[in-house]
Coordinates of C-alpha atoms in Angstrom, one line a residue:
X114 CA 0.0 0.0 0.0
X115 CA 1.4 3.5 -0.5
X116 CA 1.7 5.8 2.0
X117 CA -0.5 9.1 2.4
X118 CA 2.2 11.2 4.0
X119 CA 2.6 14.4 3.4
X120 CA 5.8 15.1 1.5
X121 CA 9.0 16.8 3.1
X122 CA 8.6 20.7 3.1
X123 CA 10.7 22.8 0.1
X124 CA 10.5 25.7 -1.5
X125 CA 8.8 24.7 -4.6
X126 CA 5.8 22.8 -4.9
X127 CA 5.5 19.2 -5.0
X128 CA 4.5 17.7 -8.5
X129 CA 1.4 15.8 -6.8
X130 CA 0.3 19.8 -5.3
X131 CA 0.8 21.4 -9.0
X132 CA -1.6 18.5 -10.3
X133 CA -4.2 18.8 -7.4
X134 CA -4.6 22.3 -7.9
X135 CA -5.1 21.9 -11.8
X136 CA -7.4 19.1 -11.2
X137 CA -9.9 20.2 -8.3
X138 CA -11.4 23.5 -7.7
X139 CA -12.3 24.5 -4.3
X140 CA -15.7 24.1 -3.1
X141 CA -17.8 27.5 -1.9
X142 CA -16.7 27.4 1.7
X143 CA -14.9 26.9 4.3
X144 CA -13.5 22.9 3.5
X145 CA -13.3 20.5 0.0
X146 CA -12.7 20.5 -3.7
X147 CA -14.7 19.0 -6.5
X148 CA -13.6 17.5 -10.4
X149 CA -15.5 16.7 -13.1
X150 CA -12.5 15.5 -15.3
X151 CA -11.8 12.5 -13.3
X152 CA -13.5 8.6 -15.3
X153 CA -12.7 6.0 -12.1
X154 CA -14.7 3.5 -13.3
X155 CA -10.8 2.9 -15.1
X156 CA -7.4 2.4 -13.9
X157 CA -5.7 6.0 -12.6
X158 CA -2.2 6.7 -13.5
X159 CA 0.0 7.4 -10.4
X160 CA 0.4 11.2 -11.1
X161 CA -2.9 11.1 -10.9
X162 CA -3.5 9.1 -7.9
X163 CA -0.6 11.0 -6.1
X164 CA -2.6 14.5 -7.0
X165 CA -5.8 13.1 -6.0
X166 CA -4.1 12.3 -2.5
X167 CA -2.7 15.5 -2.3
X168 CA -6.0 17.4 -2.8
X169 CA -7.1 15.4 0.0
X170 CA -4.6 16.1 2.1
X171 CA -4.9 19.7 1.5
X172 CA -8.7 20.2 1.8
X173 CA -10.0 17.2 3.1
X174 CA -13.0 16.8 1.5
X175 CA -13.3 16.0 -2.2
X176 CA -16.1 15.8 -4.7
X177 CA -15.4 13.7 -7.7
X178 CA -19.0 14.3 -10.3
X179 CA -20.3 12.0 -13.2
X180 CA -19.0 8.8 -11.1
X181 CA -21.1 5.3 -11.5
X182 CA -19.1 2.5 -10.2
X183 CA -19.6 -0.9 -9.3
X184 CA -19.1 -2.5 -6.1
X185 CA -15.5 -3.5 -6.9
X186 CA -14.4 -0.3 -8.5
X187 CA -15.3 1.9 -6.2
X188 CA -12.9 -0.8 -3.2
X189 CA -10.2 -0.4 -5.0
X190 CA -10.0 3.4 -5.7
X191 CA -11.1 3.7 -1.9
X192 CA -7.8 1.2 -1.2
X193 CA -5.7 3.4 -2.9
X194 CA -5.9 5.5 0.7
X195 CA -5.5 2.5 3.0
X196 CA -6.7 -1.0 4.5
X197 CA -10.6 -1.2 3.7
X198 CA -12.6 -1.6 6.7
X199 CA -15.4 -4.2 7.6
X200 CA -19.2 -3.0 8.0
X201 CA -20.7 -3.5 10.8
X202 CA -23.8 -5.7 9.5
X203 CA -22.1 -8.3 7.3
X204 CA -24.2 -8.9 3.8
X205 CA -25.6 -12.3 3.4
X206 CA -23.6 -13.0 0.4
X207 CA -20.1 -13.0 1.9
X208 CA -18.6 -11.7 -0.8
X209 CA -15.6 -9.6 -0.8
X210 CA -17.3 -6.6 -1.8
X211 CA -19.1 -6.3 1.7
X212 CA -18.2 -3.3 3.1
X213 CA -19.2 -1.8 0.1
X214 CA -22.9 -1.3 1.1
X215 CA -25.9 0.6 0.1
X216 CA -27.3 3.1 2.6
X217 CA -31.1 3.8 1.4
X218 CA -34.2 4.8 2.7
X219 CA -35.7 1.9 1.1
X220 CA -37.5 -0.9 3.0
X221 CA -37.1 -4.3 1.9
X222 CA -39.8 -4.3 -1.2
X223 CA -37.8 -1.2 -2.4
X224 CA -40.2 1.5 -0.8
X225 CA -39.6 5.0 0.5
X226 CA -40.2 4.6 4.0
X227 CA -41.3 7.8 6.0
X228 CA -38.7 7.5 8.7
X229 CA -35.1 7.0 9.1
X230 CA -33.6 3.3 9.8
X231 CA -30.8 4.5 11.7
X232 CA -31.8 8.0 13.5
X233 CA -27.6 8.8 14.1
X234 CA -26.9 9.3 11.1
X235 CA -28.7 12.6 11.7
X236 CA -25.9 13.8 14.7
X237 CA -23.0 15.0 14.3
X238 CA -19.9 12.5 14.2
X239 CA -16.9 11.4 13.2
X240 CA -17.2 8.0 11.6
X241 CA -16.3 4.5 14.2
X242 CA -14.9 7.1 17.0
X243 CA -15.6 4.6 19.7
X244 CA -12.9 2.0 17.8
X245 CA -8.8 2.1 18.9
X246 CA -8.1 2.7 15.0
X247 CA -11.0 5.0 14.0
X248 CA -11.8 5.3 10.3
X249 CA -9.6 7.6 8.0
X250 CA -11.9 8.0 5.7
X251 CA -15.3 7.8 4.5
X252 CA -16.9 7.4 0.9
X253 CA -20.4 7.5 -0.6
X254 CA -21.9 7.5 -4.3
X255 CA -25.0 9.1 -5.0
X256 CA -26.8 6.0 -6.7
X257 CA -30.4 7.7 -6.6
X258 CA -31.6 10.8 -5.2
X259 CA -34.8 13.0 -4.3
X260 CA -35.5 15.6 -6.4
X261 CA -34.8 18.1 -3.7
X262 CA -33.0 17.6 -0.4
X263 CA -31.3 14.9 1.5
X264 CA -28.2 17.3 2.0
X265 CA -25.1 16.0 3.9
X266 CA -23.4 18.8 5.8
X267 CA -19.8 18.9 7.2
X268 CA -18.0 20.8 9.7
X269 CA -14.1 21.7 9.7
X270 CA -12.8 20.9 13.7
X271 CA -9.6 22.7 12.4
X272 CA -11.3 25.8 11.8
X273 CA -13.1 25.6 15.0
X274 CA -10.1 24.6 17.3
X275 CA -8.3 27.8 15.7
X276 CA -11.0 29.7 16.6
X277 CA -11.5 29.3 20.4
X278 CA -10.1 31.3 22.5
X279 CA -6.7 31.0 24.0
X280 CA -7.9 30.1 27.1
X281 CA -10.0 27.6 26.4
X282 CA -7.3 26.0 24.0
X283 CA -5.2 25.7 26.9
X284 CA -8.0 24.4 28.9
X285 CA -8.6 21.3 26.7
X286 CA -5.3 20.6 25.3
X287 CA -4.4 17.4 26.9
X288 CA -7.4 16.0 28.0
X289 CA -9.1 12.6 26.7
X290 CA -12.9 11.8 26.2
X291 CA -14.2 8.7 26.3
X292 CA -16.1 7.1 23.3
X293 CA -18.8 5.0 23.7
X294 CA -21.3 2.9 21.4
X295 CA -23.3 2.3 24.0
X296 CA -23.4 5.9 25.2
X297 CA -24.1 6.8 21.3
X298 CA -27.5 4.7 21.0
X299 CA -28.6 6.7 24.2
X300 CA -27.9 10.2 23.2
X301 CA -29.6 9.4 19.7
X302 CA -32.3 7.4 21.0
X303 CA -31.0 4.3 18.7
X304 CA -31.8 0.6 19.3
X305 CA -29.4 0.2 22.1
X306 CA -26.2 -2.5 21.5
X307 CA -25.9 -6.0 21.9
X308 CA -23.6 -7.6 24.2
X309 CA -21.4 -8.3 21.8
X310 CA -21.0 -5.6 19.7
X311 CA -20.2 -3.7 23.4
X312 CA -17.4 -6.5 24.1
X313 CA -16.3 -5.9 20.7
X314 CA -15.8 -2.0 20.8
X315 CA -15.8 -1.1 24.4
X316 CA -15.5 2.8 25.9
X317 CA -11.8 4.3 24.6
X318 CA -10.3 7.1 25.0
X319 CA -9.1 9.1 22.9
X320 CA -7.5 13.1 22.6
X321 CA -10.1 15.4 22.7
X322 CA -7.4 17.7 20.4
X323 CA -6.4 15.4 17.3
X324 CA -3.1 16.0 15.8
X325 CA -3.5 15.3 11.9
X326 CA -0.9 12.8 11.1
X327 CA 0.0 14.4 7.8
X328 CA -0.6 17.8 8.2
X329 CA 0.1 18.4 11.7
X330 CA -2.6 20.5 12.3
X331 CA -5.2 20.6 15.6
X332 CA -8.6 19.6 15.8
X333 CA -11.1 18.9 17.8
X334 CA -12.0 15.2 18.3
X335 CA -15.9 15.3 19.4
X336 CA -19.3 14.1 18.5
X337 CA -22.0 12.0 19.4
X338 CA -19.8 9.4 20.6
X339 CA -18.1 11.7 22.8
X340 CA -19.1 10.7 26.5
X341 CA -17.3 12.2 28.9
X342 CA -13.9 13.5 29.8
X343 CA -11.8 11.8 32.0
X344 CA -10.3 13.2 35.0
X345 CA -13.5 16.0 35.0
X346 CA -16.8 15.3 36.8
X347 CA -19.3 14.1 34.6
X348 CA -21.6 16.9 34.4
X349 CA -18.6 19.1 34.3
X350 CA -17.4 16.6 30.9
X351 CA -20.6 17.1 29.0
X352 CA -21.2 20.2 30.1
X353 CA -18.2 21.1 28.0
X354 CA -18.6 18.7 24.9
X355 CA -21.8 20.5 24.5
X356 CA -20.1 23.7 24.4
X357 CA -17.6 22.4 22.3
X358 CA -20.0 20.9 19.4
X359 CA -22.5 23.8 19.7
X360 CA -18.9 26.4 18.9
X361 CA -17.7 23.7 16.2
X362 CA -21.5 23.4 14.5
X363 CA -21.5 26.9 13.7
X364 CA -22.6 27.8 10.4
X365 CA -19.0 29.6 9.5
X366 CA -17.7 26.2 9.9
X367 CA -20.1 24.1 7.8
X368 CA -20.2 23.4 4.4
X369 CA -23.7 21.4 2.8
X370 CA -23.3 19.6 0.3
X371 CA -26.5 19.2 -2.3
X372 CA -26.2 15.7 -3.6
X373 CA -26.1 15.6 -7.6
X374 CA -26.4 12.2 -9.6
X375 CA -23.3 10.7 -9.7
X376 CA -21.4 12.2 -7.1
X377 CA -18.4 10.8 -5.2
X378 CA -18.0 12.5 -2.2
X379 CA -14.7 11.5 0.5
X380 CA -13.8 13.4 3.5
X381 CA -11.2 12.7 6.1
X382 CA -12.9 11.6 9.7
X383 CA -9.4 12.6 11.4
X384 CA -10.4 16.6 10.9
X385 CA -14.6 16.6 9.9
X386 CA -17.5 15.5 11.8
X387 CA -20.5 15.6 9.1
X388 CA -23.9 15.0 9.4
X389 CA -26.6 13.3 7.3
X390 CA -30.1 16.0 6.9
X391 CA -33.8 15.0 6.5
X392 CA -35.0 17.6 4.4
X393 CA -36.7 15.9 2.0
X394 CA -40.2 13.6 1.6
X395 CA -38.4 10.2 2.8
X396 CA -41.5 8.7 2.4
X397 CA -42.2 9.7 -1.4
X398 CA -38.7 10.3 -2.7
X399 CA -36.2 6.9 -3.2
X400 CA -32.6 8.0 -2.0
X401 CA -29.8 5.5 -2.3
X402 CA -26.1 5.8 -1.9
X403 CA -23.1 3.2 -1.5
X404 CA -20.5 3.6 0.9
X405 CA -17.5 2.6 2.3
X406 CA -14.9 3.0 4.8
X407 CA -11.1 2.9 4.7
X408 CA -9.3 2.4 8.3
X409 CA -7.3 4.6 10.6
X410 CA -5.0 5.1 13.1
X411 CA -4.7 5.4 16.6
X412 CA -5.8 9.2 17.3
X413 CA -2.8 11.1 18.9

């Protein structure tokens, strides 16, 4: 696998930086970058891949238009930024293509159904928090879409962390939160977890300031998995991860994106939280995207 480091500092710009900025063009806002002259559904040249990695680095959200890939093409560009990670729910045909899966709004005779299946989607997170090797990296494809609605929105922690004030940087520098599945399904009012999947991802820790690995840049580490912090009292704890996500949720810091047919959206979990929106007619309009996951590293 190659690596996604950044590349050593100089005083010219890396090849793979020239070629991201020719390629993608910012988004309006605060975070990401969008292409319309990328075809994935074939086999990327490394200059390519390398500038495409580089984008990502650099604005950590990127929005790749006109995409319709298959299960398998769409693993193996997501591999191209590290070790694919297992869904949760395993599909019934085994195949290797699992965790490639659809997320709809469809019930199982391929109706719109008036509510959501899974009411977190709706909060704001970082994607497998409560894991020791949280995902890097998250990946959906609009498949089919209402006519209106069904935004995903996304908020920069860099932006936010840079913006508190000194004192409260100082304050929270250091300190851990705990995340928790279980404590997840009882803030969003989910189905609450099974023994096992509890034994399988119990409460971590983990900095509630993220150093980005490649960039080297702070962010804050919150979201709906966020349970307490340790060595506070726990009304102390959430009183300031409330404080924290309310500041980080503004809108100066958030960036919707409106879904278009054939959209491949990515953004990097190590910096974003991002949110999935209910403003459309979920029981009239089909929306159905596919998704998956590539694995991180230990938060630090």
């Amino acid at each position: 696998m190659n690596s996604l480091h950044a590349p050593a500092a100089s005083s010219a710009a890396a090849p793979a930086d020239v070629a991201a900025r020719s390629l993608f063009t910012p988004l309006d806002g605060i975070i990401g970058a969008e292409t319309d002259s990328l075809d994935l559904s074939r086999p990327l040249d490394g200059g390519t891949v390398e500038a495409v990695r580089a984008a990502f680095r650099d604005h950590h959200l990127l929005v790749i238009r006109n995409q319709s890939l298959d299960k398998e093409r769409m693993y193996r560009f997501a591999e191209l930024f590290g070790p694919i990670e297992g869904h949760m729910i395993r599909l019934a045909d085994g195949s290797k293509w699992d965790a490639v899966h659809t997320i709809t709004n469809l019930d199982a005779a391929g109706n719109p159904v008036a509510k959501p299946f899974i009411s977190s989607n709706y909060f704001w997170h970082t994607d497998k928090s409560f894991l020791r090797e949280p995902s890097l990296l998250t990946m959906l494809q609009a498949v089919e879409l209402p006519p209106n609605g069904g935004d995903t929105q996304f908020a920069d922690m860099t932006a936010a962390y840079n913006a508190l004030p000194e004192a409260t940087r100082r304050r929270i520098d250091g300190l851990k939160s705990v995340q928790s599945l279980e404590f997840m399904r009882r803030y969003t009012g989910s189905a609450p977890p099974t023994e096992d999947d509890i034994a399988a991802a119990p409460p971590i820790a983990h900095p509630l300031v993220r150093t980005h690995p490649e960039t080297g840049r702070k962010s804050l580490y919150i979201g709906m998995y966020s349970s307490h912090i340790e060595g506070l009292p726990e009304e102390e704890g959430r009183a300031l991860l409330e404080e924290l996500l309310e500041h980080a949720t503004q809108d100066r810091f958030v960036y919707t994106h409106r879904w278009q047919h054939g959209d491949l959206v990515f953004w990097d979990n190590r910096c974003l939280l991002h949110r999935a929106t209910a403003n459309y007619e979920m029981g009239k309009h089909r929306r159905v995207l596919m998704r998956v996951v590539v694995k991180g590293s230990v938060p630090e």
